[in-house]
Short mmCIF file of C-alpha atoms in Angstrom, two decimals:
data_model
loop_
_atom_site.label_atom_id
_atom_site.label_comp_id
_atom_site.label_asym_id
_atom_site.label_seq_id
_atom_site.Cartn_x
_atom_site.Cartn_y
_atom_site.Cartn_z
CA MET A 1 3.69 -14.31 -35.94
CA PRO A 2 7.25 -13.29 -34.96
CA PHE A 3 10.03 -13.65 -37.49
CA ILE A 4 11.66 -17.07 -37.20
CA PRO A 5 14.86 -17.40 -39.26
CA HIS A 6 15.00 -21.21 -39.26
CA THR A 7 14.12 -23.10 -42.41
CA ASP A 8 12.27 -26.43 -42.36
CA LYS A 9 15.62 -28.16 -42.93
CA ASP A 10 17.17 -26.27 -39.98
CA ILE A 11 14.34 -27.43 -37.73
CA THR A 12 14.57 -31.02 -38.96
CA ASP A 13 18.33 -31.09 -38.38
CA MET A 14 17.99 -29.67 -34.84
CA LEU A 15 15.25 -32.15 -33.92
CA GLY A 16 17.41 -34.96 -35.23
CA ALA A 17 20.37 -33.79 -33.18
CA ILE A 18 18.40 -33.92 -29.92
CA GLY A 19 16.41 -37.02 -30.81
CA ALA A 20 12.93 -35.48 -30.92
CA ASP A 21 10.28 -36.45 -33.49
CA SER A 22 8.66 -33.03 -33.73
CA VAL A 23 8.50 -29.59 -32.18
CA ASP A 24 5.26 -30.60 -30.43
CA ALA A 25 7.11 -33.48 -28.79
CA LEU A 26 9.28 -30.94 -26.97
CA PHE A 27 6.16 -29.74 -25.13
CA SER A 28 4.62 -33.14 -24.43
CA GLU A 29 4.77 -32.60 -20.65
CA ILE A 30 2.39 -29.64 -20.90
CA ASP A 31 -1.32 -30.49 -20.59
CA PRO A 32 -2.82 -30.41 -24.12
CA LYS A 33 -5.72 -28.30 -22.78
CA LEU A 34 -3.23 -25.58 -21.90
CA ARG A 35 -1.55 -25.75 -25.30
CA GLY A 36 -4.81 -25.47 -27.23
CA ALA A 37 -5.84 -22.05 -25.93
CA ASP A 38 -8.45 -20.11 -27.87
CA ILE A 39 -6.93 -16.95 -29.33
CA SER A 40 -10.03 -15.77 -31.20
CA ALA A 41 -10.19 -12.69 -28.95
CA ILE A 42 -6.90 -11.43 -30.38
CA PRO A 43 -7.78 -8.90 -33.09
CA GLU A 44 -6.60 -9.06 -36.67
CA ARG A 45 -3.37 -7.29 -37.53
CA ALA A 46 -3.49 -3.55 -38.11
CA SER A 47 -1.30 -0.96 -39.78
CA GLU A 48 1.14 1.20 -37.85
CA GLN A 49 -1.13 4.20 -38.42
CA ALA A 50 -4.18 2.38 -37.01
CA VAL A 51 -2.31 1.06 -34.00
CA THR A 52 -0.87 4.51 -33.24
CA ARG A 53 -4.32 6.08 -33.34
CA LEU A 54 -5.78 3.35 -31.13
CA MET A 55 -3.04 3.83 -28.54
CA HIS A 56 -3.57 7.60 -28.51
CA GLU A 57 -7.30 7.09 -27.99
CA ARG A 58 -6.72 4.71 -25.11
CA ALA A 59 -4.11 6.97 -23.54
CA ALA A 60 -6.58 9.86 -23.66
CA ARG A 61 -8.92 7.93 -21.37
CA ASP A 62 -6.36 8.26 -18.56
CA ALA A 63 -6.13 12.05 -18.81
CA GLY A 64 -8.77 12.49 -16.18
CA GLY A 65 -9.46 14.77 -13.30
CA LEU A 66 -8.21 15.73 -9.92
CA CYS A 67 -6.70 12.74 -8.15
CA PHE A 68 -7.27 12.30 -4.41
CA ILE A 69 -6.31 8.60 -4.40
CA GLY A 70 -3.23 7.51 -2.47
CA ALA A 71 -3.12 4.02 -0.97
CA GLY A 72 0.52 3.33 -1.78
CA ALA A 73 1.04 5.33 -4.98
CA TYR A 74 1.11 9.13 -4.76
CA GLU A 75 0.89 12.06 -7.15
CA HIS A 76 3.84 14.32 -6.38
CA HIS A 77 5.42 17.12 -8.36
CA ILE A 78 8.50 15.84 -10.18
CA PRO A 79 10.94 18.55 -11.33
CA ALA A 80 11.42 18.45 -15.10
CA ALA A 81 15.16 17.94 -14.70
CA VAL A 82 14.62 14.53 -13.05
CA TRP A 83 13.50 12.64 -16.14
CA GLU A 84 15.35 14.90 -18.56
CA LEU A 85 18.54 13.55 -16.99
CA THR A 86 17.30 10.05 -16.20
CA THR A 87 16.39 9.36 -19.83
CA ARG A 88 19.81 10.30 -21.16
CA GLY A 89 21.34 7.37 -23.00
CA GLU A 90 24.02 6.79 -20.36
CA PHE A 91 21.34 5.89 -17.83
CA TYR A 92 18.35 4.93 -19.94
CA SER A 93 20.00 1.97 -21.65
CA ALA A 94 22.56 1.03 -19.01
CA TYR A 95 22.66 -2.61 -18.01
CA THR A 96 23.68 -4.18 -14.71
CA PRO A 97 27.10 -2.72 -13.75
CA TYR A 98 29.06 -5.97 -13.75
CA GLN A 99 32.21 -4.31 -15.11
CA PRO A 100 33.19 -1.47 -12.78
CA GLU A 101 35.76 -0.10 -15.21
CA ALA A 102 32.93 0.59 -17.67
CA SER A 103 30.20 1.47 -15.18
CA GLN A 104 31.58 4.10 -12.82
CA GLY A 105 28.74 6.54 -13.50
CA THR A 106 26.02 3.99 -12.84
CA LEU A 107 27.78 2.67 -9.76
CA GLN A 108 28.26 6.14 -8.31
CA VAL A 109 24.56 6.95 -8.79
CA VAL A 110 23.59 3.81 -6.89
CA TYR A 111 26.14 4.57 -4.18
CA GLU A 112 24.72 8.08 -3.76
CA TYR A 113 21.20 6.63 -3.65
CA GLN A 114 22.20 4.18 -0.92
CA THR A 115 23.77 7.00 1.07
CA MET A 116 20.63 9.12 0.78
CA MET A 117 18.37 6.25 1.83
CA CYS A 118 20.51 5.55 4.88
CA GLY A 119 20.31 9.22 5.80
CA LEU A 120 16.53 9.25 5.34
CA THR A 121 15.83 6.03 7.27
CA GLY A 122 18.58 6.28 9.88
CA MET A 123 19.73 2.77 9.00
CA ASP A 124 23.29 1.54 8.43
CA VAL A 125 23.00 -0.05 4.98
CA ALA A 126 20.75 0.27 1.92
CA ASN A 127 20.68 -2.04 -1.08
CA ALA A 128 20.30 -1.14 -4.74
CA SER A 129 16.50 -1.57 -4.62
CA LEU A 130 13.95 -4.23 -5.40
CA TYR A 131 10.92 -4.47 -7.68
CA ASP A 132 8.44 -2.56 -5.51
CA GLY A 133 7.37 -1.99 -1.92
CA ALA A 134 5.32 -5.19 -1.74
CA SER A 135 8.09 -7.51 -2.93
CA ALA A 136 10.54 -5.61 -0.69
CA LEU A 137 8.40 -6.58 2.32
CA ALA A 138 8.40 -10.22 1.22
CA GLU A 139 12.18 -10.13 0.85
CA ALA A 140 12.47 -8.51 4.30
CA VAL A 141 10.43 -11.35 5.84
CA LEU A 142 12.69 -13.96 4.22
CA MET A 143 15.70 -11.96 5.37
CA ALA A 144 14.38 -11.82 8.94
CA VAL A 145 13.92 -15.59 9.05
CA ARG A 146 17.55 -16.04 7.99
CA ALA A 147 18.88 -13.35 10.32
CA ASN A 148 16.97 -14.23 13.52
CA ARG A 149 18.74 -17.47 14.31
CA LYS A 150 17.39 -17.54 17.86
CA SER A 151 13.85 -18.02 16.53
CA LYS A 152 12.86 -21.45 15.24
CA SER A 153 9.17 -20.82 14.61
CA ARG A 154 9.38 -18.94 11.27
CA ARG A 155 6.32 -17.05 12.57
CA VAL A 156 5.82 -13.42 11.54
CA LEU A 157 3.23 -11.07 13.03
CA MET A 158 1.54 -9.14 10.22
CA PRO A 159 -0.79 -6.26 11.20
CA ALA A 160 -4.05 -5.97 9.28
CA SER A 161 -3.21 -2.26 8.91
CA VAL A 162 -0.37 -3.08 6.49
CA HIS A 163 -1.27 -2.39 2.84
CA PRO A 164 -3.51 -5.30 1.67
CA TYR A 165 -1.47 -5.80 -1.51
CA TYR A 166 1.74 -5.95 0.50
CA ARG A 167 0.22 -8.63 2.72
CA GLU A 168 -0.94 -10.62 -0.29
CA VAL A 169 2.45 -10.50 -2.01
CA ALA A 170 4.28 -11.45 1.19
CA HIS A 171 1.88 -14.34 1.70
CA ASN A 172 2.25 -15.60 -1.88
CA ILE A 173 6.05 -15.46 -1.80
CA CYS A 174 6.73 -16.64 1.74
CA THR A 175 4.11 -19.16 2.85
CA ASN A 176 5.32 -21.82 0.41
CA GLN A 177 8.73 -21.48 2.08
CA GLY A 178 7.38 -22.57 5.45
CA ILE A 179 6.77 -19.11 6.90
CA LEU A 180 3.63 -18.59 8.96
CA PHE A 181 1.90 -15.22 9.11
CA GLU A 182 -0.24 -14.33 12.11
CA THR A 183 -2.63 -11.41 11.60
CA ILE A 184 -2.76 -8.70 14.26
CA GLY A 185 -5.93 -6.62 14.13
CA PHE A 186 -6.28 -2.87 14.52
CA ASP A 187 -8.20 -0.89 17.10
CA ALA A 188 -11.57 0.27 15.73
CA ALA A 189 -11.29 3.70 17.35
CA THR A 190 -7.67 4.59 16.63
CA GLY A 191 -6.81 2.55 13.52
CA ARG A 192 -3.56 1.55 15.23
CA ILE A 193 -2.25 -1.95 15.86
CA ASP A 194 -4.27 -3.51 18.68
CA MET A 195 -1.71 -3.76 21.49
CA ALA A 196 -3.92 -6.18 23.42
CA ALA A 197 -3.89 -8.56 20.46
CA LEU A 198 -0.14 -8.12 20.18
CA ASP A 199 0.42 -8.75 23.88
CA ALA A 200 -1.32 -12.11 23.50
CA TRP A 201 1.86 -13.24 21.70
CA THR A 202 4.16 -12.19 24.54
CA GLY A 203 6.47 -15.04 25.48
CA GLU A 204 5.89 -16.92 22.21
CA ASP A 205 8.62 -17.67 19.67
CA ILE A 206 8.14 -14.85 17.15
CA THR A 207 10.60 -14.32 14.32
CA ALA A 208 9.58 -10.81 13.30
CA LEU A 209 6.99 -8.09 13.76
CA VAL A 210 5.99 -5.90 10.80
CA ILE A 211 5.45 -2.23 11.76
CA PRO A 212 3.81 0.13 9.21
CA GLN A 213 4.46 3.88 9.57
CA PRO A 214 2.16 5.40 8.54
CA ASN A 215 -0.16 2.45 8.14
CA PHE A 216 -2.54 1.80 5.24
CA PHE A 217 -5.13 4.18 6.75
CA GLY A 218 -2.56 6.98 6.97
CA VAL A 219 -2.58 6.62 10.76
CA LEU A 220 0.67 7.08 12.68
CA GLU A 221 1.51 4.03 14.79
CA ASP A 222 3.20 4.05 18.20
CA VAL A 223 6.41 2.78 16.63
CA ASP A 224 8.48 3.14 19.79
CA ALA A 225 6.25 0.80 21.79
CA LEU A 226 6.02 -1.68 18.91
CA THR A 227 9.76 -1.77 18.33
CA ASP A 228 10.44 -2.25 22.03
CA TRP A 229 7.88 -5.06 22.11
CA ALA A 230 9.67 -6.83 19.27
CA ARG A 231 13.07 -6.38 20.92
CA ASN A 232 11.80 -7.60 24.31
CA ASN A 233 10.27 -10.69 22.73
CA GLY A 234 13.27 -11.74 20.65
CA ALA A 235 11.68 -10.71 17.35
CA LEU A 236 13.15 -8.55 14.61
CA ALA A 237 11.33 -5.31 13.81
CA ILE A 238 10.52 -4.75 10.12
CA GLY A 239 9.44 -1.18 9.37
CA VAL A 240 7.26 -0.42 6.35
CA VAL A 241 7.55 3.30 5.59
CA ASN A 242 6.60 6.05 3.18
CA PRO A 243 9.96 7.70 2.36
CA VAL A 244 8.47 11.20 2.07
CA SER A 245 7.02 10.97 5.59
CA LEU A 246 10.51 10.37 6.99
CA ALA A 247 11.36 14.00 6.28
CA LEU A 248 9.08 14.79 9.22
CA LEU A 249 8.78 11.63 11.32
CA THR A 250 11.33 9.87 13.52
CA PRO A 251 13.46 7.65 11.24
CA PRO A 252 13.18 3.89 11.79
CA GLY A 253 16.81 3.73 12.85
CA GLU A 254 15.80 5.62 16.01
CA TRP A 255 12.57 3.80 16.87
CA GLY A 256 12.14 2.34 20.33
CA ASP A 257 14.88 2.52 22.92
CA GLY A 258 17.29 3.92 20.34
CA ALA A 259 18.43 0.68 18.71
CA GLY A 260 15.77 1.16 16.04
CA ALA A 261 14.19 -1.24 13.57
CA ASP A 262 16.21 -4.13 12.18
CA ILE A 263 14.98 -3.93 8.58
CA VAL A 264 13.17 -1.13 6.77
CA VAL A 265 11.27 -1.39 3.50
CA GLY A 266 9.03 0.86 1.49
CA GLU A 267 7.82 1.94 -1.91
CA GLY A 268 10.20 4.34 -3.65
CA GLN A 269 7.58 5.71 -6.07
CA PRO A 270 7.07 9.00 -4.17
CA LEU A 271 10.70 9.87 -4.88
CA GLY A 272 10.56 10.96 -8.50
CA ALA A 273 8.54 8.21 -10.17
CA PRO A 274 5.27 9.18 -11.92
CA LEU A 275 2.09 7.20 -11.26
CA ALA A 276 2.45 5.70 -14.77
CA GLY A 277 -0.67 3.53 -14.62
CA GLY A 278 0.73 1.53 -11.72
CA GLY A 279 4.40 1.20 -12.52
CA PRO A 280 7.19 0.48 -12.89
CA TYR A 281 8.14 1.48 -9.35
CA PHE A 282 10.96 0.33 -7.10
CA GLY A 283 11.35 -1.10 -3.63
CA ILE A 284 13.45 0.27 -0.78
CA LEU A 285 15.27 -2.04 1.62
CA CYS A 286 17.63 -0.94 4.40
CA CYS A 287 18.95 -2.72 7.46
CA ARG A 288 21.31 -2.61 10.40
CA LYS A 289 24.90 -3.53 9.61
CA THR A 290 24.68 -6.71 11.66
CA HIS A 291 22.20 -8.11 9.13
CA VAL A 292 23.92 -7.00 5.92
CA ARG A 293 25.04 -10.51 4.94
CA GLN A 294 21.41 -11.55 4.74
CA MET A 295 20.37 -8.59 2.58
CA PRO A 296 19.06 -9.42 -0.92
CA GLY A 297 20.02 -7.52 -4.04
CA ARG A 298 23.28 -5.62 -4.40
CA VAL A 299 25.33 -3.16 -2.39
CA VAL A 300 27.66 -0.67 -4.09
CA GLY A 301 30.74 0.43 -2.17
CA ARG A 302 33.39 3.13 -2.57
CA THR A 303 37.06 2.19 -2.70
CA HIS A 304 40.42 3.23 -4.23
CA ASP A 305 42.33 1.64 -7.07
CA ILE A 306 46.03 0.78 -7.14
CA ASP A 307 46.86 4.39 -8.02
CA GLY A 308 44.82 5.75 -5.12
CA LYS A 309 41.99 7.02 -7.32
CA GLN A 310 38.47 6.81 -5.95
CA GLY A 311 36.23 4.20 -7.54
CA TYR A 312 32.93 2.37 -7.06
CA VAL A 313 32.35 -1.38 -7.12
CA LEU A 314 29.73 -3.97 -6.33
CA THR A 315 30.79 -5.08 -2.85
CA LEU A 316 27.92 -7.42 -2.02
CA GLN A 317 26.13 -9.56 -4.61
CA PRO A 318 24.38 -12.35 -2.70
CA ARG A 319 22.31 -13.81 -5.55
CA GLU A 320 22.55 -17.12 -7.32
CA GLN A 321 24.14 -15.61 -10.44
CA HIS A 322 27.21 -14.69 -8.41
CA ILE A 323 27.44 -17.40 -5.74
CA ARG A 324 26.27 -20.94 -5.18
CA ARG A 325 22.52 -21.23 -5.41
CA SER A 326 22.27 -22.72 -1.93
CA LYS A 327 24.02 -19.65 -0.49
CA ALA A 328 21.99 -17.04 -2.36
CA THR A 329 19.76 -14.72 -0.33
CA SER A 330 17.45 -14.04 -3.27
CA ASN A 331 17.01 -14.58 -6.99
CA ILE A 332 15.97 -10.96 -7.47
CA CYS A 333 17.29 -10.18 -10.93
CA THR A 334 17.38 -6.41 -11.32
CA ASN A 335 18.26 -3.40 -9.21
CA GLN A 336 15.62 -1.15 -10.86
CA GLY A 337 18.52 1.14 -11.72
CA LEU A 338 16.56 3.59 -13.88
CA LEU A 339 14.03 4.37 -11.12
CA VAL A 340 16.86 4.59 -8.58
CA THR A 341 18.56 7.12 -10.83
CA ALA A 342 15.37 9.20 -10.93
CA ALA A 343 15.03 9.00 -7.15
CA THR A 344 18.64 10.06 -6.62
CA ILE A 345 18.29 13.07 -8.89
CA HIS A 346 14.92 13.92 -7.32
CA MET A 347 16.31 13.88 -3.77
CA SER A 348 19.41 15.80 -4.88
CA LEU A 349 17.29 18.58 -6.39
CA LEU A 350 14.95 18.85 -3.41
CA GLY A 351 17.58 18.46 -0.71
CA SER A 352 16.65 17.77 2.90
CA HIS A 353 14.86 21.11 3.30
CA GLY A 354 12.88 20.64 0.09
CA LEU A 355 11.80 17.13 1.01
CA GLU A 356 10.73 18.35 4.45
CA THR A 357 8.71 21.13 2.81
CA VAL A 358 6.98 18.61 0.53
CA ALA A 359 6.12 16.35 3.47
CA ALA A 360 4.84 19.23 5.60
CA THR A 361 2.75 20.58 2.73
CA CYS A 362 1.24 17.15 2.10
CA ALA A 363 0.30 16.75 5.76
CA ALA A 364 -1.21 20.26 5.97
CA THR A 365 -3.12 19.90 2.71
CA THR A 366 -4.68 16.62 3.79
CA ARG A 367 -5.70 18.10 7.13
CA ASP A 368 -7.35 20.95 5.22
CA LEU A 369 -9.13 18.49 2.92
CA VAL A 370 -10.39 16.42 5.85
CA THR A 371 -11.66 19.56 7.60
CA ARG A 372 -13.59 20.63 4.50
CA LEU A 373 -15.11 17.19 3.87
CA THR A 374 -16.08 16.45 7.46
CA ALA A 375 -17.94 19.78 7.54
CA LEU A 376 -20.52 18.14 5.26
CA ASP A 377 -23.48 16.42 6.88
CA GLY A 378 -22.85 12.74 7.53
CA VAL A 379 -19.15 12.74 6.69
CA GLU A 380 -16.83 11.92 9.59
CA ARG A 381 -13.36 10.63 10.34
CA VAL A 382 -13.17 6.93 11.07
CA PHE A 383 -10.13 7.12 13.36
CA ASN A 384 -9.35 9.71 16.01
CA THR A 385 -5.56 9.57 15.79
CA PRO A 386 -2.91 11.67 14.00
CA PHE A 387 -2.38 10.90 10.32
CA PHE A 388 0.13 11.82 7.64
CA HIS A 389 -1.23 12.61 4.17
CA GLU A 390 -4.23 10.34 3.87
CA ALA A 391 -7.21 9.62 6.07
CA ALA A 392 -10.23 7.31 6.24
CA LEU A 393 -13.63 9.05 6.07
CA ARG A 394 -17.06 7.50 6.63
CA LEU A 395 -19.85 8.63 4.32
CA PRO A 396 -23.60 8.57 5.04
CA VAL A 397 -24.13 6.24 2.06
CA SER A 398 -22.29 3.42 0.30
CA ALA A 399 -18.92 4.67 -0.92
CA GLN A 400 -18.59 3.21 -4.43
CA PRO A 401 -21.59 4.98 -6.00
CA VAL A 402 -20.30 8.24 -4.53
CA LEU A 403 -16.84 7.72 -6.04
CA ASP A 404 -18.42 6.82 -9.39
CA ALA A 405 -20.46 10.03 -9.35
CA LEU A 406 -17.40 12.08 -8.42
CA ALA A 407 -15.44 10.52 -11.28
CA GLU A 408 -18.14 11.69 -13.70
CA ARG A 409 -17.45 15.20 -12.40
CA GLY A 410 -13.71 14.85 -13.05
CA ILE A 411 -12.68 14.03 -9.49
CA LEU A 412 -11.00 10.79 -8.44
CA GLY A 413 -12.28 10.96 -4.89
CA GLY A 414 -10.38 8.20 -3.16
CA LEU A 415 -10.41 4.45 -2.58
CA THR A 416 -13.31 2.51 -1.11
CA LEU A 417 -12.11 0.38 1.81
CA GLY A 418 -15.00 -2.07 1.63
CA GLU A 419 -13.01 -4.04 -0.91
CA PHE A 420 -10.43 -4.87 1.74
CA PHE A 421 -12.13 -4.64 5.14
CA ASP A 422 -15.47 -5.91 6.43
CA GLY A 423 -17.86 -3.21 7.57
CA MET A 424 -16.18 -0.45 5.56
CA ASP A 425 -18.40 -0.28 2.49
CA ASP A 426 -19.19 3.31 3.42
CA VAL A 427 -15.57 4.33 4.05
CA ILE A 428 -13.18 6.02 1.62
CA LEU A 429 -9.45 6.61 1.90
CA VAL A 430 -8.56 10.10 0.68
CA CYS A 431 -5.15 11.63 0.04
CA ALA A 432 -3.85 15.09 -0.80
CA THR A 433 -0.26 15.92 -1.71
CA GLU A 434 1.57 19.15 -2.44
CA THR A 435 0.07 19.11 -5.94
CA LYS A 436 -3.38 20.13 -4.65
CA THR A 437 -4.38 23.78 -4.35
CA ASP A 438 -7.10 25.47 -2.29
CA ASP A 439 -9.25 25.56 -5.43
CA ASP A 440 -8.77 21.81 -5.88
CA LEU A 441 -9.88 21.13 -2.29
CA ALA A 442 -12.88 23.43 -2.70
CA ALA A 443 -13.83 21.67 -5.95
CA TYR A 444 -13.77 18.29 -4.21
CA ALA A 445 -15.84 19.50 -1.25
CA ASP A 446 -18.41 21.15 -3.53
CA ALA A 447 -18.68 18.08 -5.75
CA LEU A 448 -19.07 15.73 -2.78
CA SER A 449 -21.73 18.01 -1.29
CA ASP A 450 -23.67 17.92 -4.57
CA VAL A 451 -23.38 14.15 -4.94
CA LEU A 452 -24.53 13.46 -1.38
CA ALA A 453 -27.45 15.88 -1.81
CA GLU A 454 -28.54 14.17 -5.03
CA MET A 455 -28.37 10.75 -3.40
CA ALA A 456 -30.39 11.99 -0.42
CA GLU A 457 -33.12 13.20 -2.78
CA VAL A 458 -33.25 9.85 -4.56
CA ALA A 459 -33.45 8.01 -1.25
#
């Protein structure tokens, strides 16, 4: 039970002041079945020593094996200096920079981050980040509906090749606000957005088209054709990107006929954030300058004070805490400043050349891994198109038992796609980053060979 400083007399006096008979009366609108929850599963209290030991034992369970899982969260090398600096007290405990005179360091970090993200994406403006890539996509959809005033349908085309979790989050946040998602399938041979299915919407009132690059399968989409389709059909183009890939690929600001995407989102985790059991991460959101007034979150700008000294301030704060609720673009309530600080330091240390080297190494390592694995009997690529640093592979047997057997050998072999897509129970999504060596790839190939051989004998 938490410490409650109020005495019985204090409680009685407060209830009398508001005219309530009891504390329970304050919660009378809540269904009694919900208030009478069984808490028998909660263990008895334990000493600090016992709790510390339990937490160490549980943490030790996660210290497992070679990881070849990607699917939106990636194991990259993070220079030691990144979190050594990020966890300094000035950053670690800093709150929202409402007072510029006391927050110049924090504001400058965010400004530098925004500048770097604009350089990486080729877009005009970047905000101070959102919760994660999935919620960033949902915010981008809401933003597109506000920004595309020529469209009245509130209809958004969502490819099935977008990360399944991103699609779920966007659906949960947006559909109750009158936004309709239409699913666009992918071509079974290429893994790319099915252009024939997309062309069926030509001439219709479409608010926005979501364009993943690379998509959930690691496949590179024909982003130029997709962006031009959106532009020609009066829809806004929303790019969903992996920021590391942009060190090699054409930035979204240059997609299509040169005008580029309208809004760009992505998961910032690859830029200096550890896997950390699934979070916390942070979301990226950039846009063209014409849409900046509809951008959620915050924008930090650089200015000069009355004495001509350079300073940093919050120049755009379109949330309900700062303006009238009816005018707010979002109720997002944090800028994920700590993760943004880590990303800024990470990109500063790597520089453009370093980030390009990381991206190129990831792509080459994954190609090497795919070559080794597809040399095994019955293992083949699902899609015949270029990919970045993950690829879908079909196995000769059901995928989940194979992954379970690999895990027993200390190898996290990938993600089974049968959980998300019909007919893919025998397909795994594998990923290799710059953290994997030739020995690591050989260990995976040898282990998979052994597991498949054992399963063939059993069969």
